[in-house]
Amino acid sequence: MATVILNGITINYKVTGKGEPVVLIHGHPFDHTMWYPQAVALSDIYKVITPDLRGYGESTLPSSGKTAFEDYATDMLRLLDYLKVGQFHLAGLSMGGQIIMEMFRQEPARIRSLIFADTFASLDTPEVKQGRYDTADRLEREGMDAYAEEVIYKMMKPEHVKSMPEDAEFVVKMMKAASPIGAATALRARAERIDYLSDVFPDINIPTLVIVGRQDEFTPVAMAETMLQNLKNCKMAVIEDAGHMPNLEHAEDFNEVVLDFLASVN
């Protein structure tokens, strides 16, 4: 692991392997370690860069406490400047998928391909938006523990929480280790993001892959299909028998889809 001070914060990141850069952006409320099966599988061919977003893992929040959703993307682009990475492939899961939409909006010429995993591009409904604010308040008030124990049954397919106890424990521990303030900051920033489906997707013409778990409750297959229908150069893959984290629930299938896609781009 390594750290660097950029954009007013400390960014923690890991670089694995050598070759063409692939950047993996984690979701909420996780950190870079959620990508460990992908870092192992891809690093035989690619340079895999896995950062902690601001306020998550070992990355910090600015002293001012002010964070807009766009800042998460700018942080990552400044990190890639520091690492002297010009063009790169870019993947993100859930909130990470929306952050890579913003990275494309800011610097589209640098991105060779996009992989959207278990995410969606449109605005939240008013109810979902208010839910993000309510959850942010709850996390600051109560901490992460109870939230993690509840939400694990949506992060993974419920049956997998019992049948894959080591993976479920890993996800729960990762969520409990998250900073309540960092997670709350991200929820509030995410609630105010732009409509990427209408404002950004019309400009995306690079190769794109949409991946979704068949039983994902947070971002169902229908949301993935909406993205597919609004992208010019897109493939879609459904990971069977998986929830919101197919990269862990069926890592081999997920990795195969990603490697095949990257090979087709190259």
PDB file of C-alpha atoms in Angstrom:
ATOM      1  CA  MET A   1       0.000   0.000   0.000  1.00  0.00           C
ATOM      2  CA  ALA A   2       1.009   3.591  -0.562  1.00  0.00           C
ATOM      3  CA  THR A   3      -0.370   7.036   0.245  1.00  0.00           C
ATOM      4  CA  VAL A   4      -0.098  10.460  -1.325  1.00  0.00           C
ATOM      5  CA  ILE A   5      -1.509  13.881  -0.414  1.00  0.00           C
ATOM      6  CA  LEU A   6      -3.529  15.246  -3.336  1.00  0.00           C
ATOM      7  CA  ASN A   7      -6.540  17.524  -3.740  1.00  0.00           C
ATOM      8  CA  GLY A   8      -6.418  18.412  -0.031  1.00  0.00           C
ATOM      9  CA  ILE A   9      -6.651  14.822   1.267  1.00  0.00           C
ATOM     10  CA  THR A  10      -4.514  11.731   1.834  1.00  0.00           C
ATOM     11  CA  ILE A  11      -5.290   9.029  -0.740  1.00  0.00           C
ATOM     12  CA  ASN A  12      -4.477   5.406   0.033  1.00  0.00           C
ATOM     13  CA  TYR A  13      -3.978   3.134  -2.973  1.00  0.00           C
ATOM     14  CA  LYS A  14      -2.469  -0.125  -4.182  1.00  0.00           C
ATOM     15  CA  VAL A  15      -0.852  -0.992  -7.501  1.00  0.00           C
ATOM     16  CA  THR A  16      -0.673  -4.680  -8.471  1.00  0.00           C
ATOM     17  CA  GLY A  17       0.963  -6.110 -11.587  1.00  0.00           C
ATOM     18  CA  LYS A  18       2.354  -4.500 -14.725  1.00  0.00           C
ATOM     19  CA  GLY A  19       0.894  -3.674 -18.104  1.00  0.00           C
ATOM     20  CA  GLU A  20      -1.968  -1.570 -19.350  1.00  0.00           C
ATOM     21  CA  PRO A  21      -3.638   0.240 -16.426  1.00  0.00           C
ATOM     22  CA  VAL A  22      -7.011  -0.905 -15.103  1.00  0.00           C
ATOM     23  CA  VAL A  23      -8.527   1.260 -12.356  1.00  0.00           C
ATOM     24  CA  LEU A  24     -11.109  -0.278  -9.995  1.00  0.00           C
ATOM     25  CA  ILE A  25     -13.329   2.049  -7.930  1.00  0.00           C
ATOM     26  CA  HIS A  26     -15.056   0.530  -4.905  1.00  0.00           C
ATOM     27  CA  GLY A  27     -18.613   1.073  -3.720  1.00  0.00           C
ATOM     28  CA  HIS A  28     -20.211   2.192  -0.437  1.00  0.00           C
ATOM     29  CA  PRO A  29     -19.426   1.467   2.354  1.00  0.00           C
ATOM     30  CA  PHE A  30     -16.349  -0.495   1.295  1.00  0.00           C
ATOM     31  CA  ASP A  31     -12.689   0.092   0.515  1.00  0.00           C
ATOM     32  CA  HIS A  32     -10.164  -1.040  -2.094  1.00  0.00           C
ATOM     33  CA  THR A  33      -9.982  -4.560  -0.632  1.00  0.00           C
ATOM     34  CA  MET A  34     -13.408  -5.439  -2.068  1.00  0.00           C
ATOM     35  CA  TRP A  35     -11.545  -5.906  -5.367  1.00  0.00           C
ATOM     36  CA  TYR A  36      -9.024  -8.469  -4.118  1.00  0.00           C
ATOM     37  CA  PRO A  37     -10.224 -11.322  -6.415  1.00  0.00           C
ATOM     38  CA  GLN A  38     -10.022  -8.993  -9.415  1.00  0.00           C
ATOM     39  CA  ALA A  39      -6.620  -7.587  -8.457  1.00  0.00           C
ATOM     40  CA  VAL A  40      -5.256 -11.132  -8.360  1.00  0.00           C
ATOM     41  CA  ALA A  41      -6.912 -12.274 -11.595  1.00  0.00           C
ATOM     42  CA  LEU A  42      -6.155  -9.184 -13.682  1.00  0.00           C
ATOM     43  CA  SER A  43      -2.616  -8.461 -12.477  1.00  0.00           C
ATOM     44  CA  ASP A  44      -1.129 -11.252 -14.591  1.00  0.00           C
ATOM     45  CA  ILE A  45      -1.813  -9.067 -17.628  1.00  0.00           C
ATOM     46  CA  TYR A  46      -2.642  -5.573 -16.384  1.00  0.00           C
ATOM     47  CA  LYS A  47      -1.465  -2.964 -13.910  1.00  0.00           C
ATOM     48  CA  VAL A  48      -4.375  -2.931 -11.456  1.00  0.00           C
ATOM     49  CA  ILE A  49      -4.871   0.276  -9.451  1.00  0.00           C
ATOM     50  CA  THR A  50      -7.211   0.036  -6.453  1.00  0.00           C
ATOM     51  CA  PRO A  51      -7.629   3.260  -4.420  1.00  0.00           C
ATOM     52  CA  ASP A  52      -9.606   4.036  -1.292  1.00  0.00           C
ATOM     53  CA  LEU A  53     -12.096   6.822  -1.978  1.00  0.00           C
ATOM     54  CA  ARG A  54     -11.946   9.869   0.279  1.00  0.00           C
ATOM     55  CA  GLY A  55     -13.381   9.073   3.714  1.00  0.00           C
ATOM     56  CA  TYR A  56     -13.114   5.306   3.163  1.00  0.00           C
ATOM     57  CA  GLY A  57     -10.372   2.858   4.122  1.00  0.00           C
ATOM     58  CA  GLU A  58      -7.199   4.786   4.869  1.00  0.00           C
ATOM     59  CA  SER A  59      -8.070   7.820   2.724  1.00  0.00           C
ATOM     60  CA  THR A  60      -9.065  10.995   4.566  1.00  0.00           C
ATOM     61  CA  LEU A  61     -11.701  13.689   4.240  1.00  0.00           C
ATOM     62  CA  PRO A  62     -10.731  17.348   3.775  1.00  0.00           C
ATOM     63  CA  SER A  63     -10.388  19.377   6.954  1.00  0.00           C
ATOM     64  CA  SER A  64     -13.186  21.650   5.745  1.00  0.00           C
ATOM     65  CA  GLY A  65     -15.573  18.690   5.745  1.00  0.00           C
ATOM     66  CA  LYS A  66     -16.991  19.862   2.412  1.00  0.00           C
ATOM     67  CA  THR A  67     -17.308  17.247  -0.336  1.00  0.00           C
ATOM     68  CA  ALA A  68     -19.298  17.277  -3.552  1.00  0.00           C
ATOM     69  CA  PHE A  69     -19.895  14.101  -5.533  1.00  0.00           C
ATOM     70  CA  GLU A  70     -17.616  15.433  -8.279  1.00  0.00           C
ATOM     71  CA  ASP A  71     -14.720  15.563  -5.802  1.00  0.00           C
ATOM     72  CA  TYR A  72     -14.506  11.764  -5.568  1.00  0.00           C
ATOM     73  CA  ALA A  73     -13.834  11.590  -9.296  1.00  0.00           C
ATOM     74  CA  THR A  74     -11.371  14.486  -9.267  1.00  0.00           C
ATOM     75  CA  ASP A  75      -9.399  12.776  -6.485  1.00  0.00           C
ATOM     76  CA  MET A  76      -9.008   9.658  -8.611  1.00  0.00           C
ATOM     77  CA  LEU A  77      -7.929  11.607 -11.685  1.00  0.00           C
ATOM     78  CA  ARG A  78      -5.311  13.509  -9.682  1.00  0.00           C
ATOM     79  CA  LEU A  79      -4.041  10.195  -8.296  1.00  0.00           C
ATOM     80  CA  LEU A  80      -3.649   8.882 -11.844  1.00  0.00           C
ATOM     81  CA  ASP A  81      -1.795  12.089 -12.774  1.00  0.00           C
ATOM     82  CA  TYR A  82       0.555  11.443  -9.856  1.00  0.00           C
ATOM     83  CA  LEU A  83       1.075   7.851 -11.011  1.00  0.00           C
ATOM     84  CA  LYS A  84       1.795   9.147 -14.537  1.00  0.00           C
ATOM     85  CA  VAL A  85      -1.066   7.129 -15.977  1.00  0.00           C
ATOM     86  CA  GLY A  86      -2.325   8.585 -19.243  1.00  0.00           C
ATOM     87  CA  GLN A  87      -5.053   6.363 -20.649  1.00  0.00           C
ATOM     88  CA  PHE A  88      -6.650   3.555 -18.681  1.00  0.00           C
ATOM     89  CA  HIS A  89      -9.546   1.124 -18.442  1.00  0.00           C
ATOM     90  CA  LEU A  90     -11.997   2.026 -15.685  1.00  0.00           C
ATOM     91  CA  ALA A  91     -14.411  -0.059 -13.614  1.00  0.00           C
ATOM     92  CA  GLY A  92     -16.683   0.751 -10.691  1.00  0.00           C
ATOM     93  CA  LEU A  93     -19.280  -1.068  -8.614  1.00  0.00           C
ATOM     94  CA  SER A  94     -22.453   0.569  -7.257  1.00  0.00           C
ATOM     95  CA  MET A  95     -21.486   4.083  -6.068  1.00  0.00           C
ATOM     96  CA  GLY A  96     -18.128   3.428  -7.690  1.00  0.00           C
ATOM     97  CA  GLY A  97     -19.948   2.963 -10.989  1.00  0.00           C
ATOM     98  CA  GLN A  98     -21.438   6.429 -10.651  1.00  0.00           C
ATOM     99  CA  ILE A  99     -18.066   7.892  -9.737  1.00  0.00           C
ATOM    100  CA  ILE A 100     -16.557   6.526 -12.951  1.00  0.00           C
ATOM    101  CA  MET A 101     -19.403   8.186 -14.869  1.00  0.00           C
ATOM    102  CA  GLU A 102     -18.219  11.449 -13.335  1.00  0.00           C
ATOM    103  CA  MET A 103     -14.582  10.633 -14.166  1.00  0.00           C
ATOM    104  CA  PHE A 104     -15.629  10.205 -17.790  1.00  0.00           C
ATOM    105  CA  ARG A 105     -17.510  13.509 -17.685  1.00  0.00           C
ATOM    106  CA  GLN A 106     -14.410  15.305 -16.431  1.00  0.00           C
ATOM    107  CA  GLU A 107     -11.736  13.717 -18.640  1.00  0.00           C
ATOM    108  CA  PRO A 108     -13.268  11.470 -21.325  1.00  0.00           C
ATOM    109  CA  ALA A 109     -10.187  11.329 -23.574  1.00  0.00           C
ATOM    110  CA  ARG A 110      -8.196   9.408 -20.961  1.00  0.00           C
ATOM    111  CA  ILE A 111     -10.573   6.460 -20.608  1.00  0.00           C
ATOM    112  CA  ARG A 112     -10.210   3.494 -22.981  1.00  0.00           C
ATOM    113  CA  SER A 113     -13.193   1.511 -21.721  1.00  0.00           C
ATOM    114  CA  LEU A 114     -15.804   1.556 -18.967  1.00  0.00           C
ATOM    115  CA  ILE A 115     -17.135  -1.285 -16.832  1.00  0.00           C
ATOM    116  CA  PHE A 116     -20.297  -0.528 -14.873  1.00  0.00           C
ATOM    117  CA  ALA A 117     -20.965  -3.193 -12.223  1.00  0.00           C
ATOM    118  CA  ASP A 118     -24.265  -3.284 -10.296  1.00  0.00           C
ATOM    119  CA  THR A 119     -24.958   0.418 -10.623  1.00  0.00           C
ATOM    120  CA  PHE A 120     -27.396   2.803 -12.296  1.00  0.00           C
ATOM    121  CA  ALA A 121     -27.092   6.157 -14.039  1.00  0.00           C
ATOM    122  CA  SER A 122     -30.362   8.009 -13.472  1.00  0.00           C
ATOM    123  CA  LEU A 123     -31.302  10.253 -10.580  1.00  0.00           C
ATOM    124  CA  ASP A 124     -32.688   8.859  -7.344  1.00  0.00           C
ATOM    125  CA  THR A 125     -36.411   8.992  -6.747  1.00  0.00           C
ATOM    126  CA  PRO A 126     -37.345  11.546  -4.055  1.00  0.00           C
ATOM    127  CA  GLU A 127     -37.833   8.657  -1.604  1.00  0.00           C
ATOM    128  CA  VAL A 128     -34.389   7.156  -2.304  1.00  0.00           C
ATOM    129  CA  LYS A 129     -32.747  10.576  -2.103  1.00  0.00           C
ATOM    130  CA  GLN A 130     -34.321  11.247   1.296  1.00  0.00           C
ATOM    131  CA  GLY A 131     -33.303   7.748   2.363  1.00  0.00           C
ATOM    132  CA  ARG A 132     -29.661   8.606   1.705  1.00  0.00           C
ATOM    133  CA  TYR A 133     -29.924  11.646   3.988  1.00  0.00           C
ATOM    134  CA  ASP A 134     -31.724   9.639   6.664  1.00  0.00           C
ATOM    135  CA  THR A 135     -29.115   6.875   6.530  1.00  0.00           C
ATOM    136  CA  ALA A 136     -26.302   9.431   6.717  1.00  0.00           C
ATOM    137  CA  ASP A 137     -27.829  10.864   9.892  1.00  0.00           C
ATOM    138  CA  ARG A 138     -28.244   7.363  11.316  1.00  0.00           C
ATOM    139  CA  LEU A 139     -24.635   6.359  10.631  1.00  0.00           C
ATOM    140  CA  GLU A 140     -23.308   9.490  12.334  1.00  0.00           C
ATOM    141  CA  ARG A 141     -25.605   8.855  15.276  1.00  0.00           C
ATOM    142  CA  GLU A 142     -25.243   5.067  15.668  1.00  0.00           C
ATOM    143  CA  GLY A 143     -22.070   4.033  13.849  1.00  0.00           C
ATOM    144  CA  MET A 144     -21.703   1.283  11.254  1.00  0.00           C
ATOM    145  CA  ASP A 145     -22.288  -1.967  13.161  1.00  0.00           C
ATOM    146  CA  ALA A 146     -26.078  -2.356  13.113  1.00  0.00           C
ATOM    147  CA  TYR A 147     -26.278  -1.012   9.556  1.00  0.00           C
ATOM    148  CA  ALA A 148     -23.702  -3.555   8.362  1.00  0.00           C
ATOM    149  CA  GLU A 149     -25.550  -6.475   9.959  1.00  0.00           C
ATOM    150  CA  GLU A 150     -28.790  -5.387   8.288  1.00  0.00           C
ATOM    151  CA  VAL A 151     -27.568  -4.511   4.810  1.00  0.00           C
ATOM    152  CA  ILE A 152     -25.397  -7.609   4.263  1.00  0.00           C
ATOM    153  CA  TYR A 153     -28.580  -9.410   3.130  1.00  0.00           C
ATOM    154  CA  LYS A 154     -28.874  -6.947   0.230  1.00  0.00           C
ATOM    155  CA  MET A 155     -25.162  -6.659  -0.501  1.00  0.00           C
ATOM    156  CA  MET A 156     -25.017 -10.419  -1.117  1.00  0.00           C
ATOM    157  CA  LYS A 157     -27.783 -12.774  -2.178  1.00  0.00           C
ATOM    158  CA  PRO A 158     -29.417 -13.684   1.176  1.00  0.00           C
ATOM    159  CA  GLU A 159     -28.700 -17.410   0.780  1.00  0.00           C
ATOM    160  CA  HIS A 160     -25.022 -16.632   0.244  1.00  0.00           C
ATOM    161  CA  VAL A 161     -24.723 -14.997   3.662  1.00  0.00           C
ATOM    162  CA  LYS A 162     -25.083 -18.519   5.093  1.00  0.00           C
ATOM    163  CA  SER A 163     -23.554 -20.596   2.296  1.00  0.00           C
ATOM    164  CA  MET A 164     -20.518 -18.300   1.873  1.00  0.00           C
ATOM    165  CA  PRO A 165     -19.763 -17.376   5.515  1.00  0.00           C
ATOM    166  CA  GLU A 166     -16.149 -16.292   4.938  1.00  0.00           C
ATOM    167  CA  ASP A 167     -17.136 -13.895   2.156  1.00  0.00           C
ATOM    168  CA  ALA A 168     -20.090 -12.577   4.157  1.00  0.00           C
ATOM    169  CA  GLU A 169     -17.865 -12.024   7.189  1.00  0.00           C
ATOM    170  CA  PHE A 170     -15.339 -10.198   5.007  1.00  0.00           C
ATOM    171  CA  VAL A 171     -18.016  -7.846   3.655  1.00  0.00           C
ATOM    172  CA  VAL A 172     -19.494  -7.202   7.119  1.00  0.00           C
ATOM    173  CA  LYS A 173     -16.058  -6.472   8.606  1.00  0.00           C
ATOM    174  CA  MET A 174     -15.273  -4.114   5.731  1.00  0.00           C
ATOM    175  CA  MET A 175     -18.521  -2.212   6.301  1.00  0.00           C
ATOM    176  CA  LYS A 176     -18.051  -2.052  10.067  1.00  0.00           C
ATOM    177  CA  ALA A 177     -14.523  -0.717   9.589  1.00  0.00           C
ATOM    178  CA  ALA A 178     -15.792   2.158   7.451  1.00  0.00           C
ATOM    179  CA  SER A 179     -15.799   5.624   8.980  1.00  0.00           C
ATOM    180  CA  PRO A 180     -19.371   6.666   9.834  1.00  0.00           C
ATOM    181  CA  ILE A 181     -18.521  10.261   8.925  1.00  0.00           C
ATOM    182  CA  GLY A 182     -16.904   9.192   5.659  1.00  0.00           C
ATOM    183  CA  ALA A 183     -19.892   7.029   4.728  1.00  0.00           C
ATOM    184  CA  ALA A 184     -22.367   9.760   5.696  1.00  0.00           C
ATOM    185  CA  THR A 185     -20.439  12.354   3.683  1.00  0.00           C
ATOM    186  CA  ALA A 186     -20.601  10.133   0.605  1.00  0.00           C
ATOM    187  CA  LEU A 187     -24.324   9.452   1.014  1.00  0.00           C
ATOM    188  CA  ARG A 188     -25.116  13.161   1.139  1.00  0.00           C
ATOM    189  CA  ALA A 189     -22.851  13.946  -1.807  1.00  0.00           C
ATOM    190  CA  ARG A 190     -24.320  11.094  -3.829  1.00  0.00           C
ATOM    191  CA  ALA A 191     -27.846  12.336  -3.166  1.00  0.00           C
ATOM    192  CA  GLU A 192     -26.972  15.566  -4.998  1.00  0.00           C
ATOM    193  CA  ARG A 193     -25.268  14.041  -8.061  1.00  0.00           C
ATOM    194  CA  ILE A 194     -26.307  14.955 -11.603  1.00  0.00           C
ATOM    195  CA  ASP A 195     -28.402  12.777 -13.923  1.00  0.00           C
ATOM    196  CA  TYR A 196     -25.660  10.820 -15.693  1.00  0.00           C
ATOM    197  CA  LEU A 197     -28.153   8.953 -17.858  1.00  0.00           C
ATOM    198  CA  SER A 198     -29.277  12.131 -19.635  1.00  0.00           C
ATOM    199  CA  ASP A 199     -26.247  14.377 -19.098  1.00  0.00           C
ATOM    200  CA  VAL A 200     -23.297  12.016 -19.739  1.00  0.00           C
ATOM    201  CA  PHE A 201     -24.390   8.778 -21.408  1.00  0.00           C
ATOM    202  CA  PRO A 202     -25.107  10.446 -24.789  1.00  0.00           C
ATOM    203  CA  ASP A 203     -21.391  11.356 -24.948  1.00  0.00           C
ATOM    204  CA  ILE A 204     -20.049   7.870 -24.141  1.00  0.00           C
ATOM    205  CA  ASN A 205     -18.862   6.190 -27.344  1.00  0.00           C
ATOM    206  CA  ILE A 206     -16.006   4.038 -26.042  1.00  0.00           C
ATOM    207  CA  PRO A 207     -16.403   0.274 -25.415  1.00  0.00           C
ATOM    208  CA  THR A 208     -18.576  -0.270 -22.356  1.00  0.00           C
ATOM    209  CA  LEU A 209     -19.556  -3.308 -20.313  1.00  0.00           C
ATOM    210  CA  VAL A 210     -22.521  -3.497 -17.946  1.00  0.00           C
ATOM    211  CA  ILE A 211     -22.420  -6.305 -15.364  1.00  0.00           C
ATOM    212  CA  VAL A 212     -25.165  -7.131 -12.865  1.00  0.00           C
ATOM    213  CA  GLY A 213     -26.007  -9.922 -10.442  1.00  0.00           C
ATOM    214  CA  ARG A 214     -29.251 -11.678 -11.348  1.00  0.00           C
ATOM    215  CA  GLN A 215     -30.664 -11.253  -7.815  1.00  0.00           C
ATOM    216  CA  ASP A 216     -29.315  -7.747  -7.145  1.00  0.00           C
ATOM    217  CA  GLU A 217     -31.925  -5.921  -5.034  1.00  0.00           C
ATOM    218  CA  PHE A 218     -30.192  -2.530  -4.954  1.00  0.00           C
ATOM    219  CA  THR A 219     -29.649  -2.236  -8.716  1.00  0.00           C
ATOM    220  CA  PRO A 220     -31.820  -4.832 -10.454  1.00  0.00           C
ATOM    221  CA  VAL A 221     -31.283  -6.207 -13.950  1.00  0.00           C
ATOM    222  CA  ALA A 222     -33.863  -3.741 -15.297  1.00  0.00           C
ATOM    223  CA  MET A 223     -31.587  -0.847 -14.323  1.00  0.00           C
ATOM    224  CA  ALA A 224     -28.666  -2.488 -16.114  1.00  0.00           C
ATOM    225  CA  GLU A 225     -30.845  -2.918 -19.203  1.00  0.00           C
ATOM    226  CA  THR A 226     -31.704   0.794 -19.104  1.00  0.00           C
ATOM    227  CA  MET A 227     -28.010   1.635 -19.213  1.00  0.00           C
ATOM    228  CA  LEU A 228     -27.441  -0.841 -22.038  1.00  0.00           C
ATOM    229  CA  GLN A 229     -30.216   0.760 -24.081  1.00  0.00           C
ATOM    230  CA  ASN A 230     -28.686   4.225 -23.618  1.00  0.00           C
ATOM    231  CA  LEU A 231     -25.099   3.373 -24.575  1.00  0.00           C
ATOM    232  CA  LYS A 232     -23.778   3.219 -28.140  1.00  0.00           C
ATOM    233  CA  ASN A 233     -21.044   0.601 -27.810  1.00  0.00           C
ATOM    234  CA  CYS A 234     -22.100  -1.615 -24.936  1.00  0.00           C
ATOM    235  CA  LYS A 235     -22.196  -5.266 -23.927  1.00  0.00           C
ATOM    236  CA  MET A 236     -24.090  -6.643 -20.945  1.00  0.00           C
ATOM    237  CA  ALA A 237     -23.437  -9.661 -18.751  1.00  0.00           C
ATOM    238  CA  VAL A 238     -25.719 -11.056 -16.052  1.00  0.00           C
ATOM    239  CA  ILE A 239     -23.956 -13.062 -13.322  1.00  0.00           C
ATOM    240  CA  GLU A 240     -26.340 -15.815 -12.298  1.00  0.00           C
ATOM    241  CA  ASP A 241     -26.930 -16.676  -8.636  1.00  0.00           C
ATOM    242  CA  ALA A 242     -25.462 -13.378  -7.408  1.00  0.00           C
ATOM    243  CA  GLY A 243     -26.662 -10.281  -5.605  1.00  0.00           C
ATOM    244  CA  HIS A 244     -25.111  -6.814  -5.439  1.00  0.00           C
ATOM    245  CA  MET A 245     -21.514  -8.071  -5.218  1.00  0.00           C
ATOM    246  CA  PRO A 246     -21.009 -10.612  -8.016  1.00  0.00           C
ATOM    247  CA  ASN A 247     -17.285  -9.784  -7.983  1.00  0.00           C
ATOM    248  CA  LEU A 248     -17.141 -11.680  -4.660  1.00  0.00           C
ATOM    249  CA  GLU A 249     -20.114 -14.033  -4.887  1.00  0.00           C
ATOM    250  CA  HIS A 250     -18.994 -15.501  -8.215  1.00  0.00           C
ATOM    251  CA  ALA A 251     -15.530 -14.062  -8.668  1.00  0.00           C
ATOM    252  CA  GLU A 252     -14.421 -16.524 -11.355  1.00  0.00           C
ATOM    253  CA  ASP A 253     -17.422 -15.756 -13.573  1.00  0.00           C
ATOM    254  CA  PHE A 254     -17.045 -12.025 -12.979  1.00  0.00           C
ATOM    255  CA  ASN A 255     -13.320 -12.112 -13.761  1.00  0.00           C
ATOM    256  CA  GLU A 256     -13.859 -14.117 -16.939  1.00  0.00           C
ATOM    257  CA  VAL A 257     -16.396 -11.584 -18.220  1.00  0.00           C
ATOM    258  CA  VAL A 258     -14.073  -8.675 -17.440  1.00  0.00           C
ATOM    259  CA  LEU A 259     -10.990 -10.308 -18.967  1.00  0.00           C
ATOM    260  CA  ASP A 260     -12.896 -11.231 -22.125  1.00  0.00           C
ATOM    261  CA  PHE A 261     -14.196  -7.676 -22.439  1.00  0.00           C
ATOM    262  CA  LEU A 262     -10.765  -6.107 -21.953  1.00  0.00           C
ATOM    263  CA  ALA A 263      -9.273  -8.490 -24.498  1.00  0.00           C
ATOM    264  CA  SER A 264     -11.959  -7.472 -27.011  1.00  0.00           C
ATOM    265  CA  VAL A 265     -11.131  -3.796 -26.453  1.00  0.00           C
ATOM    266  CA  ASN A 266      -7.435  -4.411 -27.004  1.00  0.00           C
TER     267      ASN A 266
END
